XYZ file of C-alpha atoms in Angstrom:
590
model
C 79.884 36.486 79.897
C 81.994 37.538 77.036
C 85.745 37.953 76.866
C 85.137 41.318 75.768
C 82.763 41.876 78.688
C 85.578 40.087 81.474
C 88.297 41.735 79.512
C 86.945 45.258 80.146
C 85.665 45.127 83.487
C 88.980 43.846 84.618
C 90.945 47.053 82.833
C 88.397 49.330 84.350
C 89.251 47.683 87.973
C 92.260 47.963 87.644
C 92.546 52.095 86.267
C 90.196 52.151 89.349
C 92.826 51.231 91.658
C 96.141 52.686 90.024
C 94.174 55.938 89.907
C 92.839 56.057 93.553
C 96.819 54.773 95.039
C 98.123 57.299 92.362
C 100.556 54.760 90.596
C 101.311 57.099 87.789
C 99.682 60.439 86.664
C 96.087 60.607 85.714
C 96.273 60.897 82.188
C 98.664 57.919 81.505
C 96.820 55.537 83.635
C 93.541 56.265 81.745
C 95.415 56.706 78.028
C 97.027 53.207 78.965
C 93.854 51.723 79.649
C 92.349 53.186 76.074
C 95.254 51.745 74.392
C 94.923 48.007 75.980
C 91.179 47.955 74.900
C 92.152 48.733 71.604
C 94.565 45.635 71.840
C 92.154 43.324 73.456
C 89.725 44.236 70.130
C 86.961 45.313 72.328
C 87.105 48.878 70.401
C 88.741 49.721 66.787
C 91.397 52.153 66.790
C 89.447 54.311 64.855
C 86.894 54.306 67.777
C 90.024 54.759 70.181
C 91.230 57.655 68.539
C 87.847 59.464 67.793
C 88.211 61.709 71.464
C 90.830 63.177 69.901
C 89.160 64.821 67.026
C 85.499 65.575 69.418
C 84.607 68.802 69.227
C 84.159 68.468 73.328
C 87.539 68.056 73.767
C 88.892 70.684 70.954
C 86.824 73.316 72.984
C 88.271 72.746 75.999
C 91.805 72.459 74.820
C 90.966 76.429 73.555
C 88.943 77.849 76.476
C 92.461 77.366 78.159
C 94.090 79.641 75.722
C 91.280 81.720 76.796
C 91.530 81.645 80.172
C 95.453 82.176 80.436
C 94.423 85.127 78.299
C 92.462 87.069 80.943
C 95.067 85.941 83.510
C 97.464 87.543 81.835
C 95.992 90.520 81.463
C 95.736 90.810 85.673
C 92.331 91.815 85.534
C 91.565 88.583 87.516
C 94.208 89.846 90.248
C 92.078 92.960 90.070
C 89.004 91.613 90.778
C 90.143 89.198 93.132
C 91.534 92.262 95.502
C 88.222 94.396 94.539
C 86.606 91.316 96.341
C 88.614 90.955 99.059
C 88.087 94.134 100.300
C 84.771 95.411 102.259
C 83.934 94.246 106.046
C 86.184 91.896 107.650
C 83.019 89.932 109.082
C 83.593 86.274 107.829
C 80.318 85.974 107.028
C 80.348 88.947 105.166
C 83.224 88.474 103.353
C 81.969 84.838 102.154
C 78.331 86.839 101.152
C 81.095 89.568 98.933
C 83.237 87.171 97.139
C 81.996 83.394 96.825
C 78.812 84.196 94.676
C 81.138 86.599 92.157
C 83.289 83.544 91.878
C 80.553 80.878 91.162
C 79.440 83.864 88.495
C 82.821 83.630 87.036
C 83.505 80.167 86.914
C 80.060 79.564 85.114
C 82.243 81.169 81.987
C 85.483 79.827 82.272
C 87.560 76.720 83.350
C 87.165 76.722 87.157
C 90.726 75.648 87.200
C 92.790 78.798 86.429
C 89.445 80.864 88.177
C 90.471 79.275 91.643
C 94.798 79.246 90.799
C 93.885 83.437 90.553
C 92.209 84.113 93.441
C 94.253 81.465 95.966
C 96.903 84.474 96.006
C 93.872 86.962 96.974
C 92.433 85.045 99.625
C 95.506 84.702 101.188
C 96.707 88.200 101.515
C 93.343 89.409 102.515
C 93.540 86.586 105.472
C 96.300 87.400 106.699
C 95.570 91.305 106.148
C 92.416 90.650 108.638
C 94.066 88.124 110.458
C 91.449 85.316 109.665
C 91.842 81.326 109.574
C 93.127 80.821 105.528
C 90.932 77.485 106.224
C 87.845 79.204 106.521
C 88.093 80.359 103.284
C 89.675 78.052 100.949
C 87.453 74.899 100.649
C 84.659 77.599 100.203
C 86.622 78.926 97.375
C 86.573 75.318 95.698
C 83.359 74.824 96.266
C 81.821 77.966 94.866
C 84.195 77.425 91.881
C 82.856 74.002 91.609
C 79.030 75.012 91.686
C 79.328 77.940 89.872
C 81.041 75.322 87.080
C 77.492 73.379 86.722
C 75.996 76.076 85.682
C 76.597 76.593 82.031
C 78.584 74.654 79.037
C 81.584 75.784 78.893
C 81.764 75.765 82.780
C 83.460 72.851 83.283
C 85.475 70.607 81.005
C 83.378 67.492 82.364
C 80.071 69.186 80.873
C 82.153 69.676 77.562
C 82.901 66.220 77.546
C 78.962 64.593 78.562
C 78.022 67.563 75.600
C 80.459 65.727 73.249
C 79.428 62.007 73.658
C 75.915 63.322 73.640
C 76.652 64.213 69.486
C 79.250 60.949 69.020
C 75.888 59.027 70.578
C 73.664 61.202 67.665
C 72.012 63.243 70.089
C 71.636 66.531 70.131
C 74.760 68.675 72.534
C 73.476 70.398 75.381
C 72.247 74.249 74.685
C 74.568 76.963 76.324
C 72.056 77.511 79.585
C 69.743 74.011 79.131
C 71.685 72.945 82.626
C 71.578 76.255 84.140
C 67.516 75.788 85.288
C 68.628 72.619 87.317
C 71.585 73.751 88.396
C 71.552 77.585 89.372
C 68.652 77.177 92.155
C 70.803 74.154 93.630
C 74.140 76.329 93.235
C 72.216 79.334 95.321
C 71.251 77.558 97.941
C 74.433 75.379 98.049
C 76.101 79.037 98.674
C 74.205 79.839 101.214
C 74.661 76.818 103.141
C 78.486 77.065 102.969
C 78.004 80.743 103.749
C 75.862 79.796 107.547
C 76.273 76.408 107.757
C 79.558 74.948 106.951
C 81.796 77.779 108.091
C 81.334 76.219 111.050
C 82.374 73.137 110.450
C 85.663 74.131 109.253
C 88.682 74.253 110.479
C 90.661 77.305 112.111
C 93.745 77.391 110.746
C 96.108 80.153 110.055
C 98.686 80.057 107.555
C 102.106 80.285 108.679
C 103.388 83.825 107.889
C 107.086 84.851 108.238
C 106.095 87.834 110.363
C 108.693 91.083 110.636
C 111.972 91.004 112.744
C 115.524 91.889 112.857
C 116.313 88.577 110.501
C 113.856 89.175 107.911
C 114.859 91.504 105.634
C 112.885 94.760 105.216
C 112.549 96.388 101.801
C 111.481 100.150 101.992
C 108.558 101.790 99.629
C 107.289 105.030 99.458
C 103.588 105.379 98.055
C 102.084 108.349 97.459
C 98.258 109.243 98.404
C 96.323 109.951 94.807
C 92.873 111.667 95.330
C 90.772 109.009 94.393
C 92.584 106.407 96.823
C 89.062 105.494 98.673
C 90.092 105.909 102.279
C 91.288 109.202 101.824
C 89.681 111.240 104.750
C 89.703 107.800 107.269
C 92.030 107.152 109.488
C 94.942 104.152 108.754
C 92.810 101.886 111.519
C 89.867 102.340 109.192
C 92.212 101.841 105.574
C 93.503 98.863 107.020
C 97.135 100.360 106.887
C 97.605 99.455 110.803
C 97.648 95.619 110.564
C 99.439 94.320 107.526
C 100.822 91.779 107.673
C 104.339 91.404 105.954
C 104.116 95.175 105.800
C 104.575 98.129 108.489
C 103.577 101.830 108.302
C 106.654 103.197 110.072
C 105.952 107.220 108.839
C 104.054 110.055 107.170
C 105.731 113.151 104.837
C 102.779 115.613 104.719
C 103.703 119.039 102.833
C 107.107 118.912 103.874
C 106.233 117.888 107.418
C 107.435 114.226 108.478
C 105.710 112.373 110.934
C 107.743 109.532 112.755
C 104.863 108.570 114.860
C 101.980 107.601 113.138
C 98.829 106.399 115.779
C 96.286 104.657 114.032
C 94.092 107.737 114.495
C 95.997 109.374 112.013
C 93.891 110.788 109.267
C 94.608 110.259 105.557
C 94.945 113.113 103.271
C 95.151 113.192 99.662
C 99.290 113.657 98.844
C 100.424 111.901 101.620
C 103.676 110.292 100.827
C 103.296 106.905 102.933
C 106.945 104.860 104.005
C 106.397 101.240 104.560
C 108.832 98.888 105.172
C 108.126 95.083 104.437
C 108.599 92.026 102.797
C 108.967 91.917 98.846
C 105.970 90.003 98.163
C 103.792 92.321 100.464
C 105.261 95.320 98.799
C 104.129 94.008 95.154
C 100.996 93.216 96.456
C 100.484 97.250 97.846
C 101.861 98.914 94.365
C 98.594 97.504 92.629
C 96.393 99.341 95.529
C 94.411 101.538 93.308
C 94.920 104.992 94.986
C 98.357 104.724 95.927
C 100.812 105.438 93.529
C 104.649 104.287 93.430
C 106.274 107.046 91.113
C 105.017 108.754 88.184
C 106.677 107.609 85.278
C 105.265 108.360 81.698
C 107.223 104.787 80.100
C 106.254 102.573 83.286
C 102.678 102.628 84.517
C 103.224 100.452 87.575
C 99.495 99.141 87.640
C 98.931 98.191 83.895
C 102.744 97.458 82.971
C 102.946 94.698 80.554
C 104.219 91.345 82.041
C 105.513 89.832 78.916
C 107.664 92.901 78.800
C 108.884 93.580 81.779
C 109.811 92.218 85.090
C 110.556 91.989 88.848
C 114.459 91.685 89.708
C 116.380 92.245 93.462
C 119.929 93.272 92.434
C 122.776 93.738 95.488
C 124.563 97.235 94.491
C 128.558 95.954 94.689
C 131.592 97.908 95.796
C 133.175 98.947 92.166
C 129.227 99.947 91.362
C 128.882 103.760 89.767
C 125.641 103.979 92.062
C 127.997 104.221 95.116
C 127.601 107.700 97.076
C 124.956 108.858 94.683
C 121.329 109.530 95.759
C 118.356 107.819 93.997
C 117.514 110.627 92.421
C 120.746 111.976 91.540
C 122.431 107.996 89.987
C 120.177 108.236 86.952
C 119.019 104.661 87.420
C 116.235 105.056 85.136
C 117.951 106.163 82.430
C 121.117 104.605 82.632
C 119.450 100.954 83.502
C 116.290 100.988 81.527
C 114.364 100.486 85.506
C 112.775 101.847 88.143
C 113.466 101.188 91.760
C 110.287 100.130 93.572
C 111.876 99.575 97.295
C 115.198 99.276 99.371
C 116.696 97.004 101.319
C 119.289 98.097 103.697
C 120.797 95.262 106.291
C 119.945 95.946 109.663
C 119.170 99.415 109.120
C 115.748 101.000 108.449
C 116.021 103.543 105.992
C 113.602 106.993 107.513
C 113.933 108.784 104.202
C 112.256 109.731 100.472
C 113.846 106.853 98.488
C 115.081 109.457 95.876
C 116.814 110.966 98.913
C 118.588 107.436 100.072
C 122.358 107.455 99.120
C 123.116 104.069 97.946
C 125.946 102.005 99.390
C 127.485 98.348 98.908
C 125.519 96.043 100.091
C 122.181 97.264 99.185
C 119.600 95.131 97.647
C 117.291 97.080 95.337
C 113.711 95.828 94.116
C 113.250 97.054 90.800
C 110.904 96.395 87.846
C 112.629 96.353 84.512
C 112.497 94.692 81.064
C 113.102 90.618 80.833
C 116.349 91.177 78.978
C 117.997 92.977 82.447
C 119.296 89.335 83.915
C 120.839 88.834 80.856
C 122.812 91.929 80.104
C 123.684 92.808 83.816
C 124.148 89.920 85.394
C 127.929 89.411 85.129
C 128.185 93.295 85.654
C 130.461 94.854 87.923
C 127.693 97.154 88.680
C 126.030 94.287 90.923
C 126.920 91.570 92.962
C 123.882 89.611 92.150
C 120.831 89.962 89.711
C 117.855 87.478 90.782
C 114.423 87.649 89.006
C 111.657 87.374 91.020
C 107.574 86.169 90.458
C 105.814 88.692 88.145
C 102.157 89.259 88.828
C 100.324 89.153 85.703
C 99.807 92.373 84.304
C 98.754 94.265 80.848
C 98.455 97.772 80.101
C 94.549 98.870 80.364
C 93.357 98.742 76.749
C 94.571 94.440 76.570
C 92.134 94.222 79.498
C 89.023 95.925 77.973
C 89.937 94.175 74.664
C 90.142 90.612 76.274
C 86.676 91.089 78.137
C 85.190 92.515 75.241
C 86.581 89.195 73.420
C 85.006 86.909 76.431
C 81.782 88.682 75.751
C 80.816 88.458 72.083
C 82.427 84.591 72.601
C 79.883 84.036 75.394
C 77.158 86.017 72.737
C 77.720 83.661 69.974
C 77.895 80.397 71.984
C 74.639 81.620 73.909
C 72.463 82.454 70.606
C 74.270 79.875 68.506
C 74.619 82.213 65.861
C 78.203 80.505 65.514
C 79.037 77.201 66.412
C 80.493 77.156 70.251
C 83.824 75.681 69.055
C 83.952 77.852 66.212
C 83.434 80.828 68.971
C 85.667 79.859 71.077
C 88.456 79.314 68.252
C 87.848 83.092 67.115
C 87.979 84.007 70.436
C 91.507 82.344 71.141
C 93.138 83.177 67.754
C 92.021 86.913 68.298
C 93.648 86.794 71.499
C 96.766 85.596 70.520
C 97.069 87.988 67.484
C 96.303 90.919 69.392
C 99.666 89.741 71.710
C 97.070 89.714 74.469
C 98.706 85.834 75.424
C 101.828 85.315 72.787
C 102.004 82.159 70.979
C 104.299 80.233 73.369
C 102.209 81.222 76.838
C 99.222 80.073 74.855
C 100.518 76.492 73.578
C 101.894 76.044 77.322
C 98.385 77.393 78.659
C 96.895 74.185 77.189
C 96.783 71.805 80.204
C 97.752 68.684 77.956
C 96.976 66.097 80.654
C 93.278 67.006 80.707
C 92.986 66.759 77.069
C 94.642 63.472 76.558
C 92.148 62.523 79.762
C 89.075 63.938 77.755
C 90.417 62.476 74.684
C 91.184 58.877 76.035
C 87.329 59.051 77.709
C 85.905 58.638 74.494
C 87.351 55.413 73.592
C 87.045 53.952 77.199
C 83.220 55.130 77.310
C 82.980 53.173 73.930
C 84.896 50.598 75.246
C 81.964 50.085 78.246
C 79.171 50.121 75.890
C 80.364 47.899 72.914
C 81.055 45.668 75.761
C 78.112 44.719 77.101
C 79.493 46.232 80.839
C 77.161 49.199 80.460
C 73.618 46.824 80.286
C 75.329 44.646 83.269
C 75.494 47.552 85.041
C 72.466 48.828 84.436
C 70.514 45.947 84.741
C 71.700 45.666 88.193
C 70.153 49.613 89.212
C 67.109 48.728 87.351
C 66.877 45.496 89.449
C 67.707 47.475 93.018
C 65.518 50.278 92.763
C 63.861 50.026 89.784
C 60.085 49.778 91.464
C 60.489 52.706 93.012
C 60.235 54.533 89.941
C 61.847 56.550 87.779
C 62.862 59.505 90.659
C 65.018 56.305 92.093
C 66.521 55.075 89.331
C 67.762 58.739 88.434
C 69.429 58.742 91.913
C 70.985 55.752 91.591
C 72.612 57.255 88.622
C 73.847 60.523 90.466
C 74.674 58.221 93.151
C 76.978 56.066 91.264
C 78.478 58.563 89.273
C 79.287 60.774 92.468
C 80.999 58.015 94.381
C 83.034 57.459 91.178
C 84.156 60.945 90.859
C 85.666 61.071 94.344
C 87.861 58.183 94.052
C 88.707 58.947 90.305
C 89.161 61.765 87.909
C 85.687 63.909 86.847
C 86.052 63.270 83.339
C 86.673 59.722 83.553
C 84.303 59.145 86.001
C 81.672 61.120 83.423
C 82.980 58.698 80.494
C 82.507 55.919 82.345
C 78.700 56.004 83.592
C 77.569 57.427 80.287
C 76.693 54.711 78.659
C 75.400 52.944 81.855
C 73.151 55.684 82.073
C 72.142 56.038 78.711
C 71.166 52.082 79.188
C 69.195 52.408 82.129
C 67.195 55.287 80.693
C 66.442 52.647 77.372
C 65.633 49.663 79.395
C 63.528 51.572 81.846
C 61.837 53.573 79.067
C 62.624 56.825 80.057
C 63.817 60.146 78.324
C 67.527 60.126 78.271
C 68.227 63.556 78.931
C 67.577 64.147 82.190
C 70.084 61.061 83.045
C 72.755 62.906 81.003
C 71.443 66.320 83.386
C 72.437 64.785 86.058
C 75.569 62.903 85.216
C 77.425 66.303 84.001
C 76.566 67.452 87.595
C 77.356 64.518 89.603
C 80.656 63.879 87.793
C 81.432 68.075 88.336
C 79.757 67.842 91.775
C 82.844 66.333 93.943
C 83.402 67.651 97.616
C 83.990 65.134 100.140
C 87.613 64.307 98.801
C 89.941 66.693 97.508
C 90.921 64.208 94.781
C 88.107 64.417 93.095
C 88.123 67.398 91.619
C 91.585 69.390 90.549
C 90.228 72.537 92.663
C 89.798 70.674 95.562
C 93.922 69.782 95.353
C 94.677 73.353 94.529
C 93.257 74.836 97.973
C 94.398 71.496 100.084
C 98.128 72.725 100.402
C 97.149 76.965 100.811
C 94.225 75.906 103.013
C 96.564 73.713 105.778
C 93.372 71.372 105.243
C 93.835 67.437 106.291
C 92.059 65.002 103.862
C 89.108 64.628 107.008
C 88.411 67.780 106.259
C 86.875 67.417 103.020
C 85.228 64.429 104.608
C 83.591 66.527 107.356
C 82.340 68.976 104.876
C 81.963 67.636 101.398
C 79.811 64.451 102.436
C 77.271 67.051 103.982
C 77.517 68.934 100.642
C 77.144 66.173 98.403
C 74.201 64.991 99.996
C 72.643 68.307 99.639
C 73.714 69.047 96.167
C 72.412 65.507 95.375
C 68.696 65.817 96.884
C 68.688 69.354 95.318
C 69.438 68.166 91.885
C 67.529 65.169 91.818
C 64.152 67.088 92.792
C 65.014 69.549 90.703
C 65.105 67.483 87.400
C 62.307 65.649 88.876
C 60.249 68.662 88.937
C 61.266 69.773 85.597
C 61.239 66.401 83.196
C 59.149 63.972 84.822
């Protein structure tokens, strides 16, 4: 054996171990290790550094820009309550939303796909008063399959696509995964859908529910004609059981009703008084149908969230609002906001909010530009200005624009009339002129770590095969299950790279069994490409830990999960996923 050969091994052992005991963060463990293989001569720092020119990595670094676009546009918030609605059958509800989401994340970074709808899933669990748990790791999961589908799905496929052309071979086409990996992802949904639902666990998320120490904010909605449950009653609209939220009366033409059964029937200009928690309330002013106040400068649905925001203020004792009615104070005017809800302690409020007469002490949720902190804050008006979480939110034409933007980008890369990074750098630059993401959200959109991971891969996957450790490695598959033919020896190669990919970081993991597979494809005589099929999946493919892939650690907190869970369920899946993809490429190239 060479030094080289010893040399590199022992540096991939050891980024093995400080990554699985989590020594330091992902991306300086694995840029550490590129850097000491550049010292120990086993690659040139101009092959060290070439990751961080690839065009693999570049087009990732943008899709984020992209991504963080849409996000800030809310039209992911949208369609993550659009989906959230329907039957509250789990089974049904799994059948509504988990194939949309593999859809979506088969065009964008799963990552910020899965960080948008966590919020939805959440409300609508505790809105039908289901286990959070049943639907989390099924969130992943879709996300995850719905990722192997296409190019830009995943960063991991980005990256086997861009040591594919530093290797001189030719990237992958825009759908040339998609025939393996759709049929699997189908059937993978289904089987979460019937199957594993049952093997997860029940667990409901703790939920701070109403009581005389919580304090209750009150909001008055108004019923617009084309709210969809006009004409049902509030047991049917779902307006009986919210959670964080309580229906406490009806004004209907001038007529208040104190009592409200959940027979009542909704009519179309029903003013509707909840009183709830501040998050809840947010959550309600989106509900298409149900409107907070007409104002011709604030459109409460489509505001723009780089403009304004979401304060609580307490109204003090030297405030001009004292004595004055809602209506009457001229808040909107004389503050530049509107008042979305009330807060009155230990007291609910049974009136209009223009109607309340404000008094010291009261806390006021109000949405208002991003300069209000600043210029009331040491006001006598207030005793205390506090911003709170914004949802994401543009006014309807950035949201049209942005999709229409996603669209022709997905066109180009598709036809490859343009160049996919090329796309995908029109795409971001028109996005951030059109103020759809401003400069600064889009350079902090960028998640840095998994570039400099991407980046590093390059060099390290050099690293293996200028080594020799790539032909050890191979030579050892070849010898195990190498008479069995070429079926086994692609297996092996799944198999290895999906064991890695648990225990370590996709993209390394990817980087790493490249060149082992592109050696054991060579020495067994085989077309390479299927090998390099099956490694983008396998390295995306991670269930049975939730350190394997970044989605799996998102939903591990919101989901109450226990790291057996993912055990329980993801070993299951990534046996199936495995067989499936295996026969599939089988089938398709041998």
């Amino acid at each position: 054996m060479t030094f080289e050969l010893i040399y590199t091994a022992a540096l991939i052992v050891i980024m093995t171990i400080c990554l699985i005991r989590e020594v330091f963060e992902p991306d300086v463990i694995i840029f550490a290790t590129l850097v000491l293989l550049a010292l120990g001569g086993v690659v040139t720092v101009e092959d060290a550094v070439s990751g961080f020119s690839n065009t693999g990595m570049l087009t990732v670094a943008l899709l984020f820009i992209v991504a963080a676009a849409l996000k800030n546009t809310g039209v992911l918030n949208t369609l993550g309550d659009w989906l959230s609605q329907g039957d509250a059958s789990l089974t049904r509800k799994l059948l509504h939303f988990l194939f949309p989401v593999s859809l979506l994340s088969a065009f964008f970074n799963n990552t910020p796909i899965v960080a948008m709808f966590i919020p939805a899933v959440r409300s609508w669990a505790r809105k039908a008063d289901l286990p959070v748990s049943k639907l989390m790791i099924p969130l992943s999961y879709a996300a995850i399959l719905g990722g192997t589908c296409t190019l830009i799905g995943t960063s991991t496929t980005l990256l086997v696509h861009g040591l594919l052309i530093a290797n001189g071979y030719p990237g992958f086409g825009f759908f040339e995964i998609s025939r393996v990996s759709v049929p699997v992802a189908l059937v993978a949904l289904l089987f979460i859908i019937f199957v594993m639902r049952h093997l997860l666990p029940s667990r409901k998320e703790t939920m701070v529910e109403l009581g005389e120490h919580t304090r209750e904010f009150v909001i008055e909605m108004k019923v617009e004609p084309e709210y969809r449950y006009t004409g049902h009653t509030i047991e049917q609209a779902g307006l009986r059981e919210l959670k964080g939220l309580y229906l406490f009366q009806i004004e209907r033409a001038g007529e208040l009703l104190s009592f409200v059964g959940p027979r009542e029937i909704i009519k179309s200009g029903d003013r509707l008084f909840f009183t709830g928690l501040p998050d809840t309330i947010l959550e309600l002013q989106q509900t298409k149908g149900l409107s907070v106040i007409q104002d011709h400068e604030f459109d409460l649905k489509h505001y723009d969230s780089d403009k304004l925001g979401i304060f609580e203020v307490v109204v003090s004792a030297n405030s001009p609002l004292i004595g004055k009615s809602v209506k009457k104070s001229d808040f909107r005017s004389h503050y530049n906001a509107v008042i979305l809800a009330i807060h009155r302690s230990g007291e609910r409020i049974l009136k209009k909010i223009g109607d309340i007469v404000l008094r010291t002490g009261d806390t006021l949720l109000i949405l208002a530009d991003h300069k209000f902190a600043e210029k009331w804050y040491h006001s006598k008006d207030f005793y205390l200005v506090s911003r709170k979480a914004t949802t994401a939110s543009k006014p309807r034409g950035y949201v049209w624009f942005s999709l229409s933007i996603l669209g022709l980008m997905i066109v180009a890369m598709a036809t490859g009339v343009i160049p996919i990074l090329i796309s995908v750098a029109l795409a971001a630059l028109a996005l951030m002129i059109s103020r759809t993401i401003s400069m600064t959200d889009a350079r902090n959109s960028i998640d840095w770590g998994v570039v400099i991971i991407i980046a590093s891969a390059f060099g390290i996957s050099k690293a293996v095969e200028q080594s020799g450790l790539d032909d050890m490695i191979a030579d050892f598959l070849i010898g195990l299950v190498g008479n069995w033919g070429p079926v086994a020896i692609l297996a092996a190669v799944y198999l290895l790279t999906s064991i890695y990919t648990e225990i370590i970081t996709n993209n390394a993991a990817a980087a790493l069994v490249f060149p082992v597979a592109l050696s054991a494809a060579h020495q067994a005589g085989l077309e390479p490409r299927p090998f390099f099929i099956a490694l983008a999946i396998a390295a995306s493919a991670s269930f049975a830990t939730p350190i394997g892939y970044q989605t799996n650690l998102m939903v591990y907190g919101p989901g109450g999960y226990k790291f057996r869970d993912f055990i329980k369920v993801g070993l299951p899946m990534n046996l199936l996923v495995g067989i499936l993809i295996v026969i599939m490429i089988s089938l398709l190239y041998f």
